[in-house]
Amino acid sequence: MSTMSFNSLRKILLLIVSIVVCWSFLVIETQASTGTVTGSVLNIRDGPGTQYAKKGSLLKGASVTITESRGSWLKIKLNSGLAGWVHVDYIKTSTPSTSTPAVSSVSQGATGTVTGSVVNVREGPGTQYNKKGSVAKGQKVKINAASSSWVNITLGNGVVGWISAQYVKADPVAENPVNNEPTPASSNDSSSKIEVTGSIVNLREGPGTHYLTRGQVSKGDQLDLMEEQNGWYKVQTSRGIAWLAGGLARVLTPPSAIAEEIQSPANPVPVEDPITPTGEIPLPGEINSNSETPSKLPGIARVMLDPGHGGQDPGAIGITGSYEKDVNLTIANKTAQLLRNSGVDVLMTRSDDRYITLNGRVDIANASDASIFVSIHSNSTTNRETNGTMVFYYVDQNIPAAVAQASEREQLARIIQNNLVRSLGRADKGVRQNNYVVIRYTEIPAILVETAYLSNLEEEMLLNDIAFQDRAAQAITNGIIEYFTSKGIL
């Protein structure tokens, strides 16, 4: 080997060693660490830097597993298996205690104690499974099976489900155990009851929305729990045995446990436009457990009106230059005044020309205790001949509470559509389902009105006509009052 070749090889080896040494300062494996999100909305990115694409976001309080550190960025993994990078400034790190016995090593039939404040019980070993109820800190459970991440348990009332292994600690085995199983719930034990979390919840003849209704129960009602089947609870009511959707109730814990509202670890909220200055897209996931009461029908008539678009977002632009945001706001404000004159309590996502993110509108509605949500829009298409009126609603089949609320959503949409067609005389484009953010994630019956087409010259002129706007507002008002009357709250 020549001197030149040897020197070249030596330089290459030194370069490789330097790179490895530098990389060791930048990359630190932290497989045993966990963390909690401290920022209100934290972006998840494809790589360690803001130049990488966003793949979702997490809300404050979410728990994550930290697998790697690179400079000021952490690589995290969620319980759902999703991985990505977040900025270290918005994660509070901790190292799990090694003194807690591994649940996976516990023999079948042992008992455990819940360590999380209130922990979700799920149908399967993962956050993608539906929630069946909850257990509170200090509650005893029977351990049927376990893996490194999830534990199959039986509650005192016989309900079987899965909880995250990090929130249950195996009880030490006594030398002369008398009874390692939780005490079965008696008929008077609160653990054999469920509490309704939806404001108004249908009771049905069987475990599914295709069964006939047998009346309704209200938020806070407590019922004897008989069994659980496919996400539905079989309960004893004053009118006999009935079923209700598990997503609209929670299993009560024993009086000695601290019964708070559920706060699951690593539960990203399934929204598509969170309230954040950057307007970034969060990852799809499950409903935040603090928002688990999607059926709100208070005893007063309260509506949330949502004039579509606004501010920097003009919406559709008509042939002559009309902005959809302006038409929507005018009709919404007219509707609000008519409703207030009729004794209806009206709230609005916006009452002037301002920009609000899609999820911002959802959050406003969900925090309002409104009975219904009506989003007002003007339609548009590339075919200038298309005209008419339509109303949308949506039922996400992956959200049990929304499924239980399906009939209310469709009923509201049909009533509003019928009133609009009758009043405006435009083509009846019908009632349809579409996966719009503002009607998918609202926790109350929600619809989206497409009054007429700005892309059609005749209808653009009508949408800017005061008399037409008045008729549209009156039709929406009449539909809302008709709906409230049918529910007995007006």
CSV table of C-alpha atoms in Angstrom, one decimal:
chain,number,residue,atom,x,y,z
A,1,MET,CA,0.0,0.0,0.0
A,2,SER,CA,1.4,3.4,-1.0
A,3,THR,CA,2.0,6.2,1.5
A,4,MET,CA,-0.7,8.3,-0.3
A,5,SER,CA,-3.2,5.5,0.0
A,6,PHE,CA,-2.4,4.9,3.7
A,7,ASN,CA,-2.8,8.6,4.4
A,8,SER,CA,-6.1,8.7,2.6
A,9,LEU,CA,-7.4,5.7,4.5
A,10,ARG,CA,-6.2,7.3,7.7
A,11,LYS,CA,-8.1,10.5,7.0
A,12,ILE,CA,-11.3,8.6,6.2
A,13,LEU,CA,-11.1,6.7,9.5
A,14,LEU,CA,-10.5,9.8,11.5
A,15,LEU,CA,-13.5,11.5,9.8
A,16,ILE,CA,-15.7,8.5,10.6
A,17,VAL,CA,-14.5,8.5,14.3
A,18,SER,CA,-15.2,12.3,14.5
A,19,ILE,CA,-18.7,11.9,13.2
A,20,VAL,CA,-19.4,9.0,15.6
A,21,VAL,CA,-18.1,11.1,18.6
A,22,CYS,CA,-20.1,14.2,17.6
A,23,TRP,CA,-23.2,12.1,17.0
A,24,SER,CA,-22.9,10.6,20.5
A,25,PHE,CA,-23.2,14.0,22.0
A,26,LEU,CA,-26.3,14.8,19.9
A,27,VAL,CA,-28.2,11.5,20.2
A,28,ILE,CA,-29.0,9.9,23.5
A,29,GLU,CA,-31.1,6.8,23.9
A,30,THR,CA,-33.7,7.3,26.6
A,31,GLN,CA,-35.8,4.2,26.4
A,32,ALA,CA,-36.7,4.1,30.0
A,33,SER,CA,-38.0,7.7,30.1
A,34,THR,CA,-41.6,9.0,30.0
A,35,GLY,CA,-42.8,12.5,29.7
A,36,THR,CA,-45.9,14.8,30.0
A,37,VAL,CA,-46.8,17.5,27.6
A,38,THR,CA,-46.7,21.0,29.2
A,39,GLY,CA,-47.6,23.1,26.2
A,40,SER,CA,-51.2,23.7,25.3
A,41,VAL,CA,-50.8,22.3,21.8
A,42,LEU,CA,-47.5,20.6,21.0
A,43,ASN,CA,-46.6,19.8,17.4
A,44,ILE,CA,-45.3,16.3,16.4
A,45,ARG,CA,-42.9,16.3,13.5
A,46,ASP,CA,-41.3,13.8,11.2
A,47,GLY,CA,-37.8,14.8,12.3
A,48,PRO,CA,-35.9,16.8,15.0
A,49,GLY,CA,-36.6,20.3,13.7
A,50,THR,CA,-39.2,22.8,12.6
A,51,GLN,CA,-38.2,22.2,9.0
A,52,TYR,CA,-39.7,18.7,9.1
A,53,ALA,CA,-43.3,18.2,8.2
A,54,LYS,CA,-46.0,18.2,10.9
A,55,LYS,CA,-47.7,14.9,11.5
A,56,GLY,CA,-50.0,15.8,14.3
A,57,SER,CA,-50.1,17.4,17.8
A,58,LEU,CA,-50.7,16.6,21.4
A,59,LEU,CA,-52.6,18.5,24.1
A,60,LYS,CA,-51.4,19.6,27.5
A,61,GLY,CA,-51.2,16.7,30.0
A,62,ALA,CA,-50.7,13.9,27.4
A,63,SER,CA,-48.3,11.2,28.4
A,64,VAL,CA,-45.6,10.0,26.0
A,65,THR,CA,-42.7,7.5,26.0
A,66,ILE,CA,-39.4,9.1,25.1
A,67,THR,CA,-37.2,6.9,23.0
A,68,GLU,CA,-34.4,9.2,21.8
A,69,SER,CA,-33.0,12.7,22.3
A,70,ARG,CA,-31.3,14.8,19.7
A,71,GLY,CA,-30.2,18.3,20.7
A,72,SER,CA,-33.3,20.2,21.8
A,73,TRP,CA,-35.7,17.6,20.3
A,74,LEU,CA,-37.1,14.4,21.7
A,75,LYS,CA,-38.4,11.4,19.8
A,76,ILE,CA,-41.6,10.1,21.4
A,77,LYS,CA,-43.9,7.2,21.0
A,78,LEU,CA,-47.6,7.1,21.9
A,79,ASN,CA,-49.6,4.2,23.2
A,80,SER,CA,-51.2,4.0,19.8
A,81,GLY,CA,-47.8,3.2,18.3
A,82,LEU,CA,-47.4,6.6,16.5
A,83,ALA,CA,-43.9,8.0,16.8
A,84,GLY,CA,-42.5,11.4,16.0
A,85,TRP,CA,-40.4,14.3,17.3
A,86,VAL,CA,-41.3,17.1,19.7
A,87,HIS,CA,-39.4,20.1,21.2
A,88,VAL,CA,-37.9,19.4,24.6
A,89,ASP,CA,-39.1,22.7,26.1
A,90,TYR,CA,-42.7,21.4,26.1
A,91,ILE,CA,-42.1,18.0,27.7
A,92,LYS,CA,-41.6,17.3,31.4
A,93,THR,CA,-39.6,14.2,31.7
A,94,SER,CA,-39.6,11.5,34.4
A,95,THR,CA,-38.1,8.1,34.8
A,96,PRO,CA,-40.4,5.3,35.9
A,97,SER,CA,-39.7,3.9,39.3
A,98,THR,CA,-38.0,0.5,39.4
A,99,SER,CA,-39.6,-0.4,42.7
A,100,THR,CA,-43.1,-1.1,41.3
A,101,PRO,CA,-43.5,-4.8,40.5
A,102,ALA,CA,-44.0,-5.6,36.8
A,103,VAL,CA,-47.6,-6.4,36.3
A,104,SER,CA,-46.7,-8.7,33.4
A,105,SER,CA,-45.0,-11.0,35.9
A,106,VAL,CA,-48.0,-11.4,38.1
A,107,SER,CA,-49.8,-14.7,38.0
A,108,GLN,CA,-53.3,-15.0,36.8
A,109,GLY,CA,-55.9,-14.4,39.5
A,110,ALA,CA,-53.7,-11.9,41.5
A,111,THR,CA,-55.1,-8.5,42.5
A,112,GLY,CA,-53.8,-5.1,41.7
A,113,THR,CA,-54.3,-1.5,42.9
A,114,VAL,CA,-55.0,1.4,40.5
A,115,THR,CA,-52.4,4.1,40.8
A,116,GLY,CA,-53.7,6.7,38.3
A,117,SER,CA,-56.2,9.3,39.4
A,118,VAL,CA,-58.9,7.9,37.2
A,119,VAL,CA,-58.0,5.4,34.5
A,120,ASN,CA,-60.0,4.4,31.4
A,121,VAL,CA,-61.1,0.7,31.1
A,122,ARG,CA,-61.1,-0.3,27.4
A,123,GLU,CA,-62.5,-3.1,25.3
A,124,GLY,CA,-59.0,-4.2,24.1
A,125,PRO,CA,-55.3,-3.6,24.9
A,126,GLY,CA,-54.8,-0.2,23.3
A,127,THR,CA,-56.2,3.4,23.1
A,128,GLN,CA,-57.8,2.6,19.8
A,129,TYR,CA,-60.4,0.5,21.6
A,130,ASN,CA,-63.6,1.9,22.9
A,131,LYS,CA,-63.8,3.0,26.5
A,132,LYS,CA,-66.1,0.8,28.7
A,133,GLY,CA,-65.8,2.8,31.9
A,134,SER,CA,-63.2,3.9,34.4
A,135,VAL,CA,-61.5,2.9,37.7
A,136,ALA,CA,-60.2,5.3,40.3
A,137,LYS,CA,-57.0,5.6,42.3
A,138,GLY,CA,-56.9,3.0,45.1
A,139,GLN,CA,-59.5,0.7,43.6
A,140,LYS,CA,-58.7,-3.0,43.7
A,141,VAL,CA,-59.0,-5.1,40.5
A,142,LYS,CA,-58.5,-8.7,39.6
A,143,ILE,CA,-55.7,-9.3,37.1
A,144,ASN,CA,-56.7,-11.9,34.5
A,145,ALA,CA,-53.8,-11.4,32.0
A,146,ALA,CA,-51.0,-8.9,31.4
A,147,SER,CA,-48.5,-7.8,28.8
A,148,SER,CA,-45.8,-5.2,29.1
A,149,SER,CA,-48.2,-2.3,28.3
A,150,TRP,CA,-51.8,-3.5,29.1
A,151,VAL,CA,-53.6,-5.5,31.7
A,152,ASN,CA,-56.8,-7.4,31.4
A,153,ILE,CA,-58.8,-6.9,34.6
A,154,THR,CA,-62.2,-7.8,36.2
A,155,LEU,CA,-64.0,-5.1,38.2
A,156,GLY,CA,-66.0,-5.9,41.3
A,157,ASN,CA,-69.3,-5.7,39.3
A,158,GLY,CA,-68.0,-8.3,36.8
A,159,VAL,CA,-67.1,-6.0,34.0
A,160,VAL,CA,-64.0,-7.2,32.2
A,161,GLY,CA,-61.7,-4.8,30.3
A,162,TRP,CA,-58.2,-3.5,29.7
A,163,ILE,CA,-56.2,-0.7,31.4
A,164,SER,CA,-52.7,0.7,30.8
A,165,ALA,CA,-50.2,-1.3,32.8
A,166,GLN,CA,-48.4,1.8,34.0
A,167,TYR,CA,-51.5,2.8,36.1
A,168,VAL,CA,-51.9,-0.4,38.0
A,169,LYS,CA,-49.6,-1.9,40.7
A,170,ALA,CA,-49.6,-5.6,41.5
A,171,ASP,CA,-50.5,-6.3,45.1
A,172,PRO,CA,-47.9,-8.2,47.1
A,173,VAL,CA,-48.8,-11.8,47.6
A,174,ALA,CA,-49.5,-12.6,51.2
A,175,GLU,CA,-47.9,-15.8,52.8
A,176,ASN,CA,-51.3,-17.1,53.8
A,177,PRO,CA,-53.8,-15.3,51.5
A,178,VAL,CA,-57.4,-15.7,52.5
A,179,ASN,CA,-59.0,-14.3,49.3
A,180,ASN,CA,-57.1,-12.6,46.5
A,181,GLU,CA,-60.2,-11.5,44.6
A,182,PRO,CA,-62.1,-8.2,44.9
A,183,THR,CA,-65.2,-8.4,46.9
A,184,PRO,CA,-68.1,-8.9,44.5
A,185,ALA,CA,-70.4,-5.9,44.3
A,186,SER,CA,-73.7,-6.2,46.2
A,187,SER,CA,-76.9,-4.7,44.8
A,188,ASN,CA,-76.3,-1.7,47.1
A,189,ASP,CA,-72.6,-1.3,46.2
A,190,SER,CA,-72.0,1.8,44.0
A,191,SER,CA,-69.5,-0.2,41.9
A,192,SER,CA,-72.4,-2.1,40.5
A,193,LYS,CA,-74.0,1.0,39.1
A,194,ILE,CA,-73.3,3.3,36.2
A,195,GLU,CA,-73.8,7.1,36.1
A,196,VAL,CA,-75.1,8.8,32.9
A,197,THR,CA,-72.7,11.3,31.5
A,198,GLY,CA,-74.6,12.4,28.4
A,199,SER,CA,-77.2,15.1,29.1
A,200,ILE,CA,-80.1,13.2,27.5
A,201,VAL,CA,-79.4,9.5,26.6
A,202,ASN,CA,-81.7,7.1,24.8
A,203,LEU,CA,-82.5,3.8,26.4
A,204,ARG,CA,-82.9,0.9,23.9
A,205,GLU,CA,-84.3,-2.6,23.8
A,206,GLY,CA,-81.0,-4.1,22.9
A,207,PRO,CA,-77.2,-3.3,22.6
A,208,GLY,CA,-77.3,-1.1,19.5
A,209,THR,CA,-78.8,1.9,17.8
A,210,HIS,CA,-80.9,-0.3,15.5
A,211,TYR,CA,-83.0,-1.3,18.5
A,212,LEU,CA,-86.1,0.6,19.4
A,213,THR,CA,-85.9,3.3,22.1
A,214,ARG,CA,-87.5,2.7,25.5
A,215,GLY,CA,-87.3,6.2,26.9
A,216,GLN,CA,-84.5,8.4,28.0
A,217,VAL,CA,-82.3,9.1,31.1
A,218,SER,CA,-80.6,12.3,32.1
A,219,LYS,CA,-77.1,13.3,33.1
A,220,GLY,CA,-76.3,12.2,36.6
A,221,ASP,CA,-78.9,9.4,36.7
A,222,GLN,CA,-77.5,6.3,38.4
A,223,LEU,CA,-78.7,2.9,37.3
A,224,ASP,CA,-78.0,-0.7,38.4
A,225,LEU,CA,-75.5,-2.3,36.0
A,226,MET,CA,-76.4,-5.9,35.0
A,227,GLU,CA,-73.8,-6.6,32.2
A,228,GLU,CA,-71.8,-5.1,29.4
A,229,GLN,CA,-71.8,-6.2,25.8
A,230,ASN,CA,-69.9,-4.7,22.8
A,231,GLY,CA,-69.7,-1.2,24.4
A,232,TRP,CA,-73.3,-1.2,25.6
A,233,TYR,CA,-74.5,-1.4,29.2
A,234,LYS,CA,-77.5,-3.5,30.3
A,235,VAL,CA,-79.2,-1.6,33.1
A,236,GLN,CA,-82.2,-1.9,35.4
A,237,THR,CA,-84.5,1.1,35.3
A,238,SER,CA,-87.8,2.0,36.9
A,239,ARG,CA,-89.4,1.0,33.6
A,240,GLY,CA,-87.6,-2.3,33.4
A,241,ILE,CA,-84.4,-3.6,31.8
A,242,ALA,CA,-82.9,-1.5,29.0
A,243,TRP,CA,-79.6,-0.8,27.2
A,244,LEU,CA,-77.6,2.4,26.8
A,245,ALA,CA,-74.4,3.3,25.0
A,246,GLY,CA,-71.3,2.8,27.1
A,247,GLY,CA,-69.7,6.0,25.8
A,248,LEU,CA,-72.5,8.0,27.5
A,249,ALA,CA,-72.1,6.5,31.0
A,250,ARG,CA,-69.4,5.6,33.4
A,251,VAL,CA,-69.0,2.8,35.8
A,252,LEU,CA,-69.1,4.1,39.4
A,253,THR,CA,-66.2,3.3,41.6
A,254,PRO,CA,-66.5,2.4,45.3
A,255,PRO,CA,-67.1,5.3,47.7
A,256,SER,CA,-63.5,5.0,49.1
A,257,ALA,CA,-62.1,5.8,45.7
A,258,ILE,CA,-61.6,9.3,44.4
A,259,ALA,CA,-64.1,9.6,41.5
A,260,GLU,CA,-62.9,12.3,39.2
A,261,GLU,CA,-63.6,12.8,35.5
A,262,ILE,CA,-61.4,10.5,33.4
A,263,GLN,CA,-58.0,11.8,32.2
A,264,SER,CA,-56.5,9.2,30.1
A,265,PRO,CA,-52.8,9.2,29.2
A,266,ALA,CA,-51.7,10.0,25.7
A,267,ASN,CA,-55.2,10.7,24.4
A,268,PRO,CA,-54.8,13.1,21.4
A,269,VAL,CA,-58.0,14.8,20.5
A,270,PRO,CA,-59.4,13.9,17.1
A,271,VAL,CA,-59.6,17.4,15.6
A,272,GLU,CA,-58.3,18.7,12.3
A,273,ASP,CA,-57.5,22.3,13.1
A,274,PRO,CA,-56.6,23.0,16.8
A,275,ILE,CA,-56.6,26.5,18.4
A,276,THR,CA,-52.9,27.4,17.8
A,277,PRO,CA,-51.3,30.4,16.1
A,278,THR,CA,-49.8,28.1,13.5
A,279,GLY,CA,-53.1,26.4,12.7
A,280,GLU,CA,-51.5,23.0,12.6
A,281,ILE,CA,-53.1,19.6,12.1
A,282,PRO,CA,-53.2,17.2,15.0
A,283,LEU,CA,-53.1,13.5,14.6
A,284,PRO,CA,-56.4,11.6,14.6
A,285,GLY,CA,-57.1,9.7,17.8
A,286,GLU,CA,-59.8,9.3,20.4
A,287,ILE,CA,-61.9,11.9,22.0
A,288,ASN,CA,-60.3,13.5,25.0
A,289,SER,CA,-61.8,11.8,28.0
A,290,ASN,CA,-62.7,15.2,29.6
A,291,SER,CA,-65.1,15.7,26.7
A,292,GLU,CA,-67.0,12.4,27.0
A,293,THR,CA,-70.5,13.8,27.2
A,294,PRO,CA,-71.4,14.3,23.5
A,295,SER,CA,-75.2,14.5,24.1
A,296,LYS,CA,-76.1,17.8,25.6
A,297,LEU,CA,-79.8,18.8,25.6
A,298,PRO,CA,-80.2,21.1,28.6
A,299,GLY,CA,-83.6,22.1,29.8
A,300,ILE,CA,-83.4,25.5,28.1
A,301,ALA,CA,-83.4,26.4,24.5
A,302,ARG,CA,-79.9,27.5,23.6
A,303,VAL,CA,-78.3,27.4,20.2
A,304,MET,CA,-74.8,28.0,18.9
A,305,LEU,CA,-74.8,29.7,15.5
A,306,ASP,CA,-71.6,29.4,13.5
A,307,PRO,CA,-71.2,31.9,10.6
A,308,GLY,CA,-68.7,30.0,8.3
A,309,HIS,CA,-65.3,31.5,7.4
A,310,GLY,CA,-64.3,35.0,8.4
A,311,GLY,CA,-61.3,37.3,8.7
A,312,GLN,CA,-58.5,36.1,6.5
A,313,ASP,CA,-60.7,33.3,5.2
A,314,PRO,CA,-63.2,34.7,2.7
A,315,GLY,CA,-64.8,31.3,1.9
A,316,ALA,CA,-66.2,31.0,-1.6
A,317,ILE,CA,-66.1,34.0,-3.8
A,318,GLY,CA,-69.1,34.7,-6.1
A,319,ILE,CA,-69.0,35.5,-9.8
A,320,THR,CA,-69.3,39.2,-9.1
A,321,GLY,CA,-66.9,39.1,-6.2
A,322,SER,CA,-69.2,38.5,-3.2
A,323,TYR,CA,-67.4,37.0,-0.2
A,324,GLU,CA,-69.1,34.0,1.4
A,325,LYS,CA,-67.9,35.1,4.9
A,326,ASP,CA,-70.0,38.3,4.6
A,327,VAL,CA,-73.2,36.6,3.4
A,328,ASN,CA,-72.9,33.9,6.1
A,329,LEU,CA,-72.4,36.5,8.9
A,330,THR,CA,-75.4,38.6,7.7
A,331,ILE,CA,-77.8,35.6,7.6
A,332,ALA,CA,-76.4,34.4,11.0
A,333,ASN,CA,-76.9,37.8,12.7
A,334,LYS,CA,-80.4,38.0,11.3
A,335,THR,CA,-81.2,34.5,12.6
A,336,ALA,CA,-79.7,35.3,16.0
A,337,GLN,CA,-82.0,38.3,16.4
A,338,LEU,CA,-85.1,36.4,15.3
A,339,LEU,CA,-84.3,33.6,17.8
A,340,ARG,CA,-83.7,36.0,20.7
A,341,ASN,CA,-87.1,37.6,19.9
A,342,SER,CA,-88.6,34.1,20.2
A,343,GLY,CA,-87.1,33.5,23.6
A,344,VAL,CA,-84.2,31.3,22.5
A,345,ASP,CA,-80.8,31.8,24.1
A,346,VAL,CA,-78.3,32.4,21.2
A,347,LEU,CA,-74.5,32.1,21.3
A,348,MET,CA,-72.3,32.7,18.3
A,349,THR,CA,-68.8,31.5,17.3
A,350,ARG,CA,-68.3,35.0,15.8
A,351,SER,CA,-70.5,38.0,15.4
A,352,ASP,CA,-68.1,40.1,13.4
A,353,ASP,CA,-65.4,39.6,10.7
A,354,ARG,CA,-62.8,37.6,12.5
A,355,TYR,CA,-60.9,34.3,11.7
A,356,ILE,CA,-61.6,31.3,13.9
A,357,THR,CA,-60.0,27.9,13.3
A,358,LEU,CA,-62.3,25.0,12.6
A,359,ASN,CA,-61.4,23.3,15.9
A,360,GLY,CA,-61.8,26.7,17.6
A,361,ARG,CA,-65.4,26.7,16.6
A,362,VAL,CA,-65.8,23.1,17.9
A,363,ASP,CA,-64.2,24.0,21.2
A,364,ILE,CA,-66.5,27.1,21.6
A,365,ALA,CA,-69.5,24.9,21.0
A,366,ASN,CA,-68.5,22.1,23.3
A,367,ALA,CA,-67.8,24.5,26.1
A,368,SER,CA,-71.1,26.4,25.8
A,369,ASP,CA,-73.7,23.9,27.0
A,370,ALA,CA,-75.7,24.8,23.9
A,371,SER,CA,-78.4,22.4,22.8
A,372,ILE,CA,-77.6,22.4,19.1
A,373,PHE,CA,-75.0,23.8,16.7
A,374,VAL,CA,-75.9,25.3,13.4
A,375,SER,CA,-73.1,26.3,11.0
A,376,ILE,CA,-74.3,28.7,8.2
A,377,HIS,CA,-72.6,28.6,4.8
A,378,SER,CA,-73.0,29.4,1.1
A,379,ASN,CA,-72.2,26.8,-1.4
A,380,SER,CA,-69.9,26.8,-4.5
A,381,THR,CA,-69.0,24.6,-7.3
A,382,THR,CA,-67.2,24.7,-10.7
A,383,ASN,CA,-70.5,24.2,-12.5
A,384,ARG,CA,-72.2,27.6,-12.6
A,385,GLU,CA,-75.5,26.0,-13.4
A,386,THR,CA,-75.7,24.1,-10.1
A,387,ASN,CA,-78.1,25.7,-7.7
A,388,GLY,CA,-80.2,24.9,-4.6
A,389,THR,CA,-80.2,24.4,-0.9
A,390,MET,CA,-78.8,21.5,1.2
A,391,VAL,CA,-78.1,20.7,4.8
A,392,PHE,CA,-75.3,18.4,6.1
A,393,TYR,CA,-74.9,16.4,9.3
A,394,TYR,CA,-72.4,13.7,10.2
A,395,VAL,CA,-72.3,10.7,12.5
A,396,ASP,CA,-68.8,9.2,13.1
A,397,GLN,CA,-69.2,5.5,13.6
A,398,ASN,CA,-66.1,5.3,15.7
A,399,ILE,CA,-67.5,7.6,18.3
A,400,PRO,CA,-70.2,5.7,20.3
A,401,ALA,CA,-71.7,8.8,21.7
A,402,ALA,CA,-72.2,10.3,18.2
A,403,VAL,CA,-73.8,7.1,17.0
A,404,ALA,CA,-76.2,7.2,19.9
A,405,GLN,CA,-77.0,10.8,18.9
A,406,ALA,CA,-77.5,10.0,15.2
A,407,SER,CA,-81.3,10.3,15.1
A,408,GLU,CA,-81.2,13.8,16.7
A,409,ARG,CA,-78.6,15.0,14.2
A,410,GLU,CA,-80.5,13.8,11.2
A,411,GLN,CA,-83.8,15.1,12.6
A,412,LEU,CA,-82.4,18.6,13.0
A,413,ALA,CA,-80.9,18.6,9.5
A,414,ARG,CA,-84.2,17.5,7.9
A,415,ILE,CA,-86.3,20.0,9.8
A,416,ILE,CA,-84.0,22.9,8.8
A,417,GLN,CA,-83.8,21.7,5.2
A,418,ASN,CA,-87.6,21.5,4.9
A,419,ASN,CA,-88.1,25.0,6.2
A,420,LEU,CA,-85.4,26.5,3.9
A,421,VAL,CA,-86.8,24.8,0.8
A,422,ARG,CA,-90.3,25.9,1.6
A,423,SER,CA,-89.3,29.5,2.3
A,424,LEU,CA,-86.6,30.1,-0.4
A,425,GLY,CA,-88.1,28.1,-3.2
A,426,ARG,CA,-84.7,26.9,-4.5
A,427,ALA,CA,-83.9,23.4,-5.7
A,428,ASP,CA,-84.1,20.8,-2.9
A,429,LYS,CA,-80.6,19.3,-2.9
A,430,GLY,CA,-81.5,17.2,0.1
A,431,VAL,CA,-80.0,16.2,3.5
A,432,ARG,CA,-76.6,14.6,3.3
A,433,GLN,CA,-73.8,13.3,5.5
A,434,ASN,CA,-70.3,14.7,5.1
A,435,ASN,CA,-67.2,14.6,7.3
A,436,TYR,CA,-66.9,18.3,8.1
A,437,VAL,CA,-64.8,19.1,11.2
A,438,VAL,CA,-67.4,21.4,12.7
A,439,ILE,CA,-70.2,18.8,12.6
A,440,ARG,CA,-68.0,15.8,13.3
A,441,TYR,CA,-66.5,16.7,16.6
A,442,THR,CA,-69.1,18.9,18.1
A,443,GLU,CA,-70.6,17.1,21.2
A,444,ILE,CA,-74.2,18.2,20.4
A,445,PRO,CA,-76.6,17.7,17.5
A,446,ALA,CA,-74.8,19.7,14.7
A,447,ILE,CA,-75.6,20.6,11.2
A,448,LEU,CA,-74.1,22.7,8.4
A,449,VAL,CA,-76.4,24.7,6.2
A,450,GLU,CA,-75.6,25.5,2.5
A,451,THR,CA,-78.2,28.2,1.9
A,452,ALA,CA,-77.6,28.6,-1.9
A,453,TYR,CA,-74.7,28.7,-4.4
A,454,LEU,CA,-72.5,31.8,-4.7
A,455,SER,CA,-71.1,30.2,-7.9
A,456,ASN,CA,-74.5,30.5,-9.6
A,457,LEU,CA,-75.1,34.1,-10.7
A,458,GLU,CA,-78.8,34.1,-9.9
A,459,GLU,CA,-78.3,32.7,-6.4
A,460,GLU,CA,-75.4,35.0,-5.8
A,461,MET,CA,-77.7,38.0,-6.4
A,462,LEU,CA,-80.3,36.4,-4.1
A,463,LEU,CA,-77.8,35.8,-1.3
A,464,ASN,CA,-77.0,39.5,-1.4
A,465,ASP,CA,-80.7,40.5,-1.5
A,466,ILE,CA,-82.0,41.7,1.9
A,467,ALA,CA,-85.4,40.1,1.4
A,468,PHE,CA,-83.8,36.7,0.5
A,469,GLN,CA,-81.5,36.9,3.5
A,470,ASP,CA,-84.5,37.7,5.8
A,471,ARG,CA,-86.4,34.6,4.4
A,472,ALA,CA,-83.3,32.4,5.0
A,473,ALA,CA,-82.9,33.6,8.5
A,474,GLN,CA,-86.6,33.1,9.2
A,475,ALA,CA,-86.5,29.6,7.8
A,476,ILE,CA,-83.5,28.6,10.0
A,477,THR,CA,-85.3,30.2,13.0
A,478,ASN,CA,-88.5,28.3,12.3
A,479,GLY,CA,-86.6,25.1,11.9
A,480,ILE,CA,-84.7,25.5,15.2
A,481,ILE,CA,-87.9,26.4,17.1
A,482,GLU,CA,-89.6,23.3,15.5
A,483,TYR,CA,-86.8,21.1,16.7
A,484,PHE,CA,-86.8,22.5,20.2
A,485,THR,CA,-90.5,22.1,20.4
A,486,SER,CA,-90.3,18.4,19.4
A,487,LYS,CA,-87.8,17.9,22.2
A,488,GLY,CA,-90.0,19.6,24.8
A,489,ILE,CA,-87.5,22.3,25.6
A,490,LEU,CA,-89.4,25.3,24.2
